[in-house]
Short mmCIF file of C-alpha atoms in Angstrom, two decimals:
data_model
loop_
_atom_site.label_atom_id
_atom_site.label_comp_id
_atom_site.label_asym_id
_atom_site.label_seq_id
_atom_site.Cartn_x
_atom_site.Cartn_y
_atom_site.Cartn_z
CA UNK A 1 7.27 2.81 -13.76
CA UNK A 2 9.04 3.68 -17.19
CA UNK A 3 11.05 2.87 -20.53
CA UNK A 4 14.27 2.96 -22.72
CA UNK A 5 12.15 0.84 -25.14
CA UNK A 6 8.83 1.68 -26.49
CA UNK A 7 5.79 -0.22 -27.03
CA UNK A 8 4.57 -0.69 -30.44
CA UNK A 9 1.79 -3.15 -30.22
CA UNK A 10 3.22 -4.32 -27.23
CA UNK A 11 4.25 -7.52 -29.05
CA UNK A 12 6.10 -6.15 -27.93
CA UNK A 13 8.37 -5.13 -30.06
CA UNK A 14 10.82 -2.08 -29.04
CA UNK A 15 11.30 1.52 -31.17
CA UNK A 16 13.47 4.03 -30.34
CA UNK A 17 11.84 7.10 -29.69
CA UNK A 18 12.59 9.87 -31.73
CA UNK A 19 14.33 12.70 -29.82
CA UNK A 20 14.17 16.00 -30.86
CA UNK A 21 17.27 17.92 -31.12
CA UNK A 22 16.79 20.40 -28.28
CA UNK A 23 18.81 20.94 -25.49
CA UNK A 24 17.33 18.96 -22.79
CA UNK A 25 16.17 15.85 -25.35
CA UNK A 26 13.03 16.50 -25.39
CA UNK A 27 9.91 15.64 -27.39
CA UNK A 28 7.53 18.09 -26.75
CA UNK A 29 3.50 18.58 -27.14
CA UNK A 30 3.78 22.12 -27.61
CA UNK A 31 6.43 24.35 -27.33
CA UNK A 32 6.96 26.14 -24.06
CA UNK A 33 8.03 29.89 -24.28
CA UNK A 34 10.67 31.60 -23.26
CA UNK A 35 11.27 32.98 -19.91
CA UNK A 36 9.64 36.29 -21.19
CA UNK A 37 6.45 34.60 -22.27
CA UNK A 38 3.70 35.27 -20.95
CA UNK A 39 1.82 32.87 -21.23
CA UNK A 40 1.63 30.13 -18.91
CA UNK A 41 3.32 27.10 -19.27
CA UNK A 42 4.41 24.50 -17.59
CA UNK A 43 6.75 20.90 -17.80
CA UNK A 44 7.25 17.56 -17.14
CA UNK A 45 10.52 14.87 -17.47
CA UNK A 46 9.41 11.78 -18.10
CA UNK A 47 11.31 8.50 -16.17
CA UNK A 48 12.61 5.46 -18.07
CA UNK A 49 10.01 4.03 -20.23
CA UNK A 50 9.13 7.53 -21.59
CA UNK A 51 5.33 8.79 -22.77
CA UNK A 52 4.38 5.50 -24.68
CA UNK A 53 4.74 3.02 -21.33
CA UNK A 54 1.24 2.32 -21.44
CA UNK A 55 1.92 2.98 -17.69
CA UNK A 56 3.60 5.73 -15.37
CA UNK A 57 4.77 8.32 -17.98
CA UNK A 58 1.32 7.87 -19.94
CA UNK A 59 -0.26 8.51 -16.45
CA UNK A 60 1.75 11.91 -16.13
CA UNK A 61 1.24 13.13 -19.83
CA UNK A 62 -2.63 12.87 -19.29
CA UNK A 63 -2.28 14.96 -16.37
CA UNK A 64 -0.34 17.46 -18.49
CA UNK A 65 -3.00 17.28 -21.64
CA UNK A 66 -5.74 17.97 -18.60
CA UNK A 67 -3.95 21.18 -17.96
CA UNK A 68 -3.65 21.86 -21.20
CA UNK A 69 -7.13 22.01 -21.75
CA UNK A 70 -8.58 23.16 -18.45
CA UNK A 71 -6.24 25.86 -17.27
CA UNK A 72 -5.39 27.38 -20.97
CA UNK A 73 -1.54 26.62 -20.45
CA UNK A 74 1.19 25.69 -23.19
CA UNK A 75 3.04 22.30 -22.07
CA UNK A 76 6.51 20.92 -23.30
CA UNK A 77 8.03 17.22 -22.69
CA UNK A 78 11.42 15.93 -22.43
CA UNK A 79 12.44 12.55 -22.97
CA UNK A 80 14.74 10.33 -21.12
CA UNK A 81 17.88 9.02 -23.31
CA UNK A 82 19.28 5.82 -23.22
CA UNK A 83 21.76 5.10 -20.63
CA UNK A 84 21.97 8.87 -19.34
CA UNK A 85 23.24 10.17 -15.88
CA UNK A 86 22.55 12.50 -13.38
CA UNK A 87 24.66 15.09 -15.38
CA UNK A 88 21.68 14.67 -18.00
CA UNK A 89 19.12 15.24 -16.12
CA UNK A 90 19.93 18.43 -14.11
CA UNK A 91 20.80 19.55 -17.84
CA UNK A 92 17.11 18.83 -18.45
CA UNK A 93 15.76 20.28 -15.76
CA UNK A 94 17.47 23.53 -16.22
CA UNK A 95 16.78 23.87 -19.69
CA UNK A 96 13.17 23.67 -18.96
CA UNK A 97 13.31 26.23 -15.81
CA UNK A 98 15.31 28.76 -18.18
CA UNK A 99 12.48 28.51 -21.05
CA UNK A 100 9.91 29.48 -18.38
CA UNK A 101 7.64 26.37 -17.07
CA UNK A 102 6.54 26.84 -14.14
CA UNK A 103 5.99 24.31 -12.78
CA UNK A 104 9.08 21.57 -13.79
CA UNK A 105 7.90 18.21 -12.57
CA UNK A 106 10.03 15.05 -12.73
CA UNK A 107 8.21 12.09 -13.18
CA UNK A 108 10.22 9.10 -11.17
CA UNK A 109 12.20 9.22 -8.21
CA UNK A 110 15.38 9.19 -10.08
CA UNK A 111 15.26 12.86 -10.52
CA UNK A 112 15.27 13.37 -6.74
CA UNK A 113 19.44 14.35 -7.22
CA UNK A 114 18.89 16.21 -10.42
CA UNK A 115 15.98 18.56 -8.26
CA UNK A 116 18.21 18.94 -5.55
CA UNK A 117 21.02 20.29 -7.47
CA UNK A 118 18.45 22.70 -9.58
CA UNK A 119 15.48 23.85 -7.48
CA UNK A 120 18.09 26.35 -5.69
CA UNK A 121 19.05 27.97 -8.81
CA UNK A 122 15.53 28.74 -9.61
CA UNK A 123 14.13 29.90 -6.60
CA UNK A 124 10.65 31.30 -8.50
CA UNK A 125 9.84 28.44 -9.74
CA UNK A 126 8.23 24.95 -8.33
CA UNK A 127 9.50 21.72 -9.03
CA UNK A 128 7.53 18.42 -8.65
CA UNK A 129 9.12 15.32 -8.15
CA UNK A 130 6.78 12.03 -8.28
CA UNK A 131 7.51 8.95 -5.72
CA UNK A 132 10.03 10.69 -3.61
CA UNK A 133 10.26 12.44 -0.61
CA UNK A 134 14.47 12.49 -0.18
CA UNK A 135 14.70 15.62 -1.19
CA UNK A 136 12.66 19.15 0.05
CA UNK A 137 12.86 22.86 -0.27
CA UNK A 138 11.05 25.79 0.20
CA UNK A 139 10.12 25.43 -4.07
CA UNK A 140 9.52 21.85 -4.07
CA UNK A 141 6.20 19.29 -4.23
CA UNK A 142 6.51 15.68 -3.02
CA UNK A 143 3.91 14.01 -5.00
CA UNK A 144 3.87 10.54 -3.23
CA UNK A 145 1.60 7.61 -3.40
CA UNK A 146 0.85 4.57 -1.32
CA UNK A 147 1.34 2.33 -3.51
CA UNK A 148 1.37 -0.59 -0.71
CA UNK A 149 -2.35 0.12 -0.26
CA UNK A 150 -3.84 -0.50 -4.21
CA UNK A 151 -1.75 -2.91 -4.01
CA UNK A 152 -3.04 -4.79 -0.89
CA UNK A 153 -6.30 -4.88 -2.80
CA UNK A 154 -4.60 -6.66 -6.01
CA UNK A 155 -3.48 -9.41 -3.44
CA UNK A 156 -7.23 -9.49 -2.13
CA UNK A 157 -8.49 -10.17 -5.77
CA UNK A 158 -5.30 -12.52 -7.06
CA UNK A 159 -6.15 -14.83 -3.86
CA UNK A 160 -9.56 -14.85 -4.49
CA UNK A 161 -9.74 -15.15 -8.26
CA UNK A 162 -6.40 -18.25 -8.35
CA UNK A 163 -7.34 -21.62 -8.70
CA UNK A 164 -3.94 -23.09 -8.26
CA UNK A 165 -3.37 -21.31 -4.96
CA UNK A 166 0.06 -20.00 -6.33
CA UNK A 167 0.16 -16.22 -7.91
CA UNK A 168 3.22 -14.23 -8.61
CA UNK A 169 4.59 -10.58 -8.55
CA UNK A 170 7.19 -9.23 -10.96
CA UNK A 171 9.27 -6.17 -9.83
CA UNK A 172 11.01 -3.83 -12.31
CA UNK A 173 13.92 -2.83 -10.55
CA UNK A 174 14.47 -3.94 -6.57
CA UNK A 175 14.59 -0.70 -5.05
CA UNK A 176 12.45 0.53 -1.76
CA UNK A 177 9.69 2.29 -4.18
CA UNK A 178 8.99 -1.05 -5.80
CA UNK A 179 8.84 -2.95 -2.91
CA UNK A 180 5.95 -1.12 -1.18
CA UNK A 181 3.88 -3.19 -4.09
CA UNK A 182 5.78 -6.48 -3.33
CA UNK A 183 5.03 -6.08 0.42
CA UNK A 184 0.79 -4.85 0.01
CA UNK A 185 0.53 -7.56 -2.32
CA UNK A 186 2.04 -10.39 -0.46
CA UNK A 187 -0.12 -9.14 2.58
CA UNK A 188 -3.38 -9.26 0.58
CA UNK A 189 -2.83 -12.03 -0.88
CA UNK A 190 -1.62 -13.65 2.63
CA UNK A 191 -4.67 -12.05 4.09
CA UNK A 192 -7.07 -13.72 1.92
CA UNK A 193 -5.45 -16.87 1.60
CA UNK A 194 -3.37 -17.98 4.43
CA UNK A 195 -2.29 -21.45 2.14
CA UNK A 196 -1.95 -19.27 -0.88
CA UNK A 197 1.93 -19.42 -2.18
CA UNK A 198 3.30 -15.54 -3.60
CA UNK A 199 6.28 -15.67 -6.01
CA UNK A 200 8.66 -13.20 -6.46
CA UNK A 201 10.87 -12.18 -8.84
CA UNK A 202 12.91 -8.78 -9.70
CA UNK A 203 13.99 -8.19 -13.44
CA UNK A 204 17.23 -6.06 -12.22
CA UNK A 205 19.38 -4.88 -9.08
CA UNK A 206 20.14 -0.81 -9.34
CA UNK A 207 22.31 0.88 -10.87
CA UNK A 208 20.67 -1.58 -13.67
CA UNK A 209 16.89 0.25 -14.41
CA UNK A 210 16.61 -2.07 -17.82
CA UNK A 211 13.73 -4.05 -15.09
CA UNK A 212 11.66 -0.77 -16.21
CA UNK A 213 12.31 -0.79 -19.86
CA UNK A 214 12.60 -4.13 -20.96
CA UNK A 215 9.55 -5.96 -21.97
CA UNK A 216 11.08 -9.10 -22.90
CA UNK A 217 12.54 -9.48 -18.93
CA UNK A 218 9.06 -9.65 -17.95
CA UNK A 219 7.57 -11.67 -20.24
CA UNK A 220 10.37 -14.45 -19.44
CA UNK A 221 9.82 -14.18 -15.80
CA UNK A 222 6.00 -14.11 -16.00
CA UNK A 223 6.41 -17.15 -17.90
CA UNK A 224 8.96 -18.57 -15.38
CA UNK A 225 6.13 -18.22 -13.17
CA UNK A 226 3.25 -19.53 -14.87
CA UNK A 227 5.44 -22.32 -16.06
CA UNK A 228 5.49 -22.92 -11.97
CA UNK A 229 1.57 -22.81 -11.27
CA UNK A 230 0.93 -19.24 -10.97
CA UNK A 231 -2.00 -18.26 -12.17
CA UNK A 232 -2.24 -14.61 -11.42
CA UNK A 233 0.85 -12.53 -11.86
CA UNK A 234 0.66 -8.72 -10.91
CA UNK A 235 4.14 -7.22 -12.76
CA UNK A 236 5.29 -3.64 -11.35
CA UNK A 237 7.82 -2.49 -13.56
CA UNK A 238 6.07 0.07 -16.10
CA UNK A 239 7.11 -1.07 -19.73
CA UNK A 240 8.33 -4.21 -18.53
CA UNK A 241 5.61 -4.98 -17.52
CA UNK A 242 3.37 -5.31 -20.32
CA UNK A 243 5.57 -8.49 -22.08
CA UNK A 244 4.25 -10.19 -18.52
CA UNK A 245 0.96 -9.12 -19.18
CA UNK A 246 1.56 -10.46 -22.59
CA UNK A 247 2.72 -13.79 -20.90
CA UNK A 248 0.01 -14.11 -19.13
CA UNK A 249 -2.61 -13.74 -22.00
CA UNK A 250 -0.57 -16.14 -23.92
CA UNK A 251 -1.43 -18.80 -21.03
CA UNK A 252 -5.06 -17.94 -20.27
CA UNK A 253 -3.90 -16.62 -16.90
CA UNK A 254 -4.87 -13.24 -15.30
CA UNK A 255 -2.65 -10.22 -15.44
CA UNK A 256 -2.92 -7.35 -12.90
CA UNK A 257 -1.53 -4.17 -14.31
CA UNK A 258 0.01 -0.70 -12.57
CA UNK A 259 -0.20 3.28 -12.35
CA UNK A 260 -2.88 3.17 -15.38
CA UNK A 261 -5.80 1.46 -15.98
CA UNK A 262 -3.98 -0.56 -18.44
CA UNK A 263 -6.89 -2.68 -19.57
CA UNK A 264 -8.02 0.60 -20.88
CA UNK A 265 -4.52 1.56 -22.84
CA UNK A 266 -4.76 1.18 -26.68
CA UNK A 267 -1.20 -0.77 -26.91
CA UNK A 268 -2.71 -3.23 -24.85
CA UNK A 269 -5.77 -4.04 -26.48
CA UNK A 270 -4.36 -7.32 -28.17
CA UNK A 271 -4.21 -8.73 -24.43
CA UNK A 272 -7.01 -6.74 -22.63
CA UNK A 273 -9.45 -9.55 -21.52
CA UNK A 274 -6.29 -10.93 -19.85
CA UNK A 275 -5.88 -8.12 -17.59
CA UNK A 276 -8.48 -8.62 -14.65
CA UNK A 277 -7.62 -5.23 -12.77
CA UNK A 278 -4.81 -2.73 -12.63
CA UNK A 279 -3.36 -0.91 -9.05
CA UNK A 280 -3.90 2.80 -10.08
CA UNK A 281 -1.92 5.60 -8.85
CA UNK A 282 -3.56 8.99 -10.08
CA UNK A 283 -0.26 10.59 -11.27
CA UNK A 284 -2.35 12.25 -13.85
CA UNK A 285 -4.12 14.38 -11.01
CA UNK A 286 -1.29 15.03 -9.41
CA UNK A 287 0.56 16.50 -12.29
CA UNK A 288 -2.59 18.66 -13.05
CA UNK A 289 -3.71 19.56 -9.31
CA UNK A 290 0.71 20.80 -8.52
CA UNK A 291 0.38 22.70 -12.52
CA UNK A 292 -3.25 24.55 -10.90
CA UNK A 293 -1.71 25.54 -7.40
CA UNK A 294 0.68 27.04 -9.42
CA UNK A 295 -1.16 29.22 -12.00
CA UNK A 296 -3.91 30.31 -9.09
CA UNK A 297 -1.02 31.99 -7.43
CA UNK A 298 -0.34 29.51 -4.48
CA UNK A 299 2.30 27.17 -5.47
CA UNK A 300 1.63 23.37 -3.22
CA UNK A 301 4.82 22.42 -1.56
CA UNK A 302 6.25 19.59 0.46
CA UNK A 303 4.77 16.18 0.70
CA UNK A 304 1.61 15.98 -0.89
CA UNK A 305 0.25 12.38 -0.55
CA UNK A 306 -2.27 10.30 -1.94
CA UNK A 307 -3.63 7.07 -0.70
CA UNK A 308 -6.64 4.80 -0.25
CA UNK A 309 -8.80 7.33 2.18
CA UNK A 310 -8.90 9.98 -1.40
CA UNK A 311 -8.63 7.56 -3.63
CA UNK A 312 -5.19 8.39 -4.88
CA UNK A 313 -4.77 4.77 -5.12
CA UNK A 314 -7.31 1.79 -6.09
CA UNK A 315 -7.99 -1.00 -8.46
CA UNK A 316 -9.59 -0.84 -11.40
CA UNK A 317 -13.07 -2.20 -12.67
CA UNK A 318 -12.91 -1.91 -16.09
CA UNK A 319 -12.98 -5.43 -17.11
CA UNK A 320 -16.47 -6.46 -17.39
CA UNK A 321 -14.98 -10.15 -16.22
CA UNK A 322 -14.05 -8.88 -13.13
CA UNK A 323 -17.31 -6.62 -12.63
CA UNK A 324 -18.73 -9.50 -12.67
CA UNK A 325 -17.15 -11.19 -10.00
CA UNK A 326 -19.43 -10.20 -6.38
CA UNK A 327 -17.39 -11.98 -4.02
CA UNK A 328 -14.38 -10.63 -5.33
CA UNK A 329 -15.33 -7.07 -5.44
CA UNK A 330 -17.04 -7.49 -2.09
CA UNK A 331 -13.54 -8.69 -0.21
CA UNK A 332 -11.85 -5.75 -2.11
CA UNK A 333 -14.47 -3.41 -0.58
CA UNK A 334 -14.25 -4.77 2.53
CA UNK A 335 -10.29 -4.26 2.28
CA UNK A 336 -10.41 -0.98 1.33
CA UNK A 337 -12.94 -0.04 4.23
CA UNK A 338 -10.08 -1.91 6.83
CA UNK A 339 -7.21 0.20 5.81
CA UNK A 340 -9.08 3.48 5.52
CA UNK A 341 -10.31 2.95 8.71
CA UNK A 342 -6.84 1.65 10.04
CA UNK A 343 -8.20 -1.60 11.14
CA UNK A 344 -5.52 -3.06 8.54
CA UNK A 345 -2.28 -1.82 8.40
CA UNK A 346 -0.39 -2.68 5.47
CA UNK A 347 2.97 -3.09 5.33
CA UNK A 348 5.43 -0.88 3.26
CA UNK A 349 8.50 -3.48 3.28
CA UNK A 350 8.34 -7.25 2.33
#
């Protein structure tokens, strides 16, 4: 969940990041030694949207600062570029491997080719790849999520909290990833309201990823939505998805935000009350627990997943609105109980 634009107020107005002239493109929040440093250090390639989503790269970069601080390591960052290819991101990745960060994590699934071409080059060091499992070696983490179960929840608390009976979710970009949250959200919401009515919409069909960059897509198909009775729209599609959280403030409607607790992310202040809850994926723990295995000496490897059962996904309570709420909060609780106990299974496709 991503960019290509960046959030200013999230008016939300687009600037171009500013990309320092290094090799692999990359803005950086210190900078990582060279392969004969000694000191640690370690890496992370944001996806579209770039650190400033408000979303799935911020998510990431926390995980990094938390490293940072904890484990006494130097961290480096390097930005996605506008329109780039696969030839751009193995570039990336091996620029940041040859400097010396250990470990090199790429945040998004579309690095999945880039990893497979550079892990083997650098056998020493550990490569994380978030939201994708397609490819594996002996020096690479699968840091995978299911998403499908936060977002069963969000359908619990749209049905409960709509007043039309009609709620909507907004995809970024239709690929299998993204509709994990269509399908656990439908479900919920299906759940919970057998009469209730889901809309869905995706911003863009691959090889177009603008769905996760372009706020102004989701604003105009939030309001395409609310415009049809929606009520509650829950948007997955990182930067894009804050001009539908936009949309729905603009209305008086609820917003459900994703990855980050978003009603908690300063570029989304102007429209916080509007945001009732947010699915959370903790990408920022995952970052930091892969960057720990590492400097103890015992580098994690292969799938490493994290779902309802440890809290590697959820919704958020920080709207005091929705604390407020009992019978809501008591049907997500409920929820969660079903599918950590497998009495619910929730679907991964729509």
């Amino acid at each position: 969940m991503r960019r290509i634009t960046r959030i200013a107020t999230v008016g939300l107005a687009s600037a171009a990041l500013a990309l320092s002239a290094t090799a692999c493109g990359g803005k950086k929040s210190s900078d990582a030694g060279s392969s004969d440093s000694k000191e640690a250090s370690a890496a992370i390639a944001y996806d579209i949207g770039g650190r400033g989503d408000q979303s799935f790269n911020d998510a990431a970069y926390a995980g990094l600062q938390k490293a940072e601080s904890e484990l006494q390591i130097k961290g480096a960052e390097a930005e996605p570029t506008d329109g780039e290819g696969e030839a751009d991101k193995v570039q990336r990745l091996t620029e940041l491997a040859r400097k010396g960060n250990n470990p090199v994590i790429g945040v998004g699934f579309a690095y999945a080719p880039a990893i497979k071409k550079v892990a083997p080059k650098f056998p020493d060091t550990t490569f994380g790849i978030i939201d994708d499992t397609s490819v594996t070696g002996a020096n690479i983490a699968n840091l995978v999520f299911n998403e499908e179960q936060g977002s069963y929840l969000a359908g619990v608390a749209a049905a409960k909290v709509s007043k039309t009976g009609t709620v909507g979710f907004i995809g970024g970009v239709e690929v299998p990833l993204i509709k994990k949250f269509e399908a656990g959200f439908a479900q919920g919401v299906k759940d919970t309201n057998p009469n209730a009515k889901v809309l869905s919409q995706y911003l863009t069909q691959p090889p177009n990823f603008d769905g996760f960059a372009k706020p102004d897509l989701g604003k105009a198909a939030a309001q395409g939505q609310l415009d049809a009775g929606a009520d509650v729209v829950y948007a997955a599609a990182g930067l894009a998805g804050s001009g539908a959280i936009e949309a729905a403030s603009a209305k008086g409607k609820w917003a459900i935000g994703v990855d980050s607790d978003q009603y908690n992310q300063a570029g989304l202040a102007k429209y916080k009350d509007a945001i009732l809850t947010s699915v959370t994926k903790d990408v920022s723990d995952s970052v930091y627990d892969l960057i720990k295995s590492v400097k103890d000496g015992k580098p994690a490897t292969g799938e490493i997943r994290y779902g309802l059962d440890k809290d590697g996904v959820g919704l958020a309570d920080s709207n005091p609105k929705y604390k407020e709420m009992a019978d809501v909060i008591a049907a997500v609780e409920k929820a969660k109980a079903d599918i950590i106990s497998k009495k619910i299974n929730v679907k991964t496709a729509p």
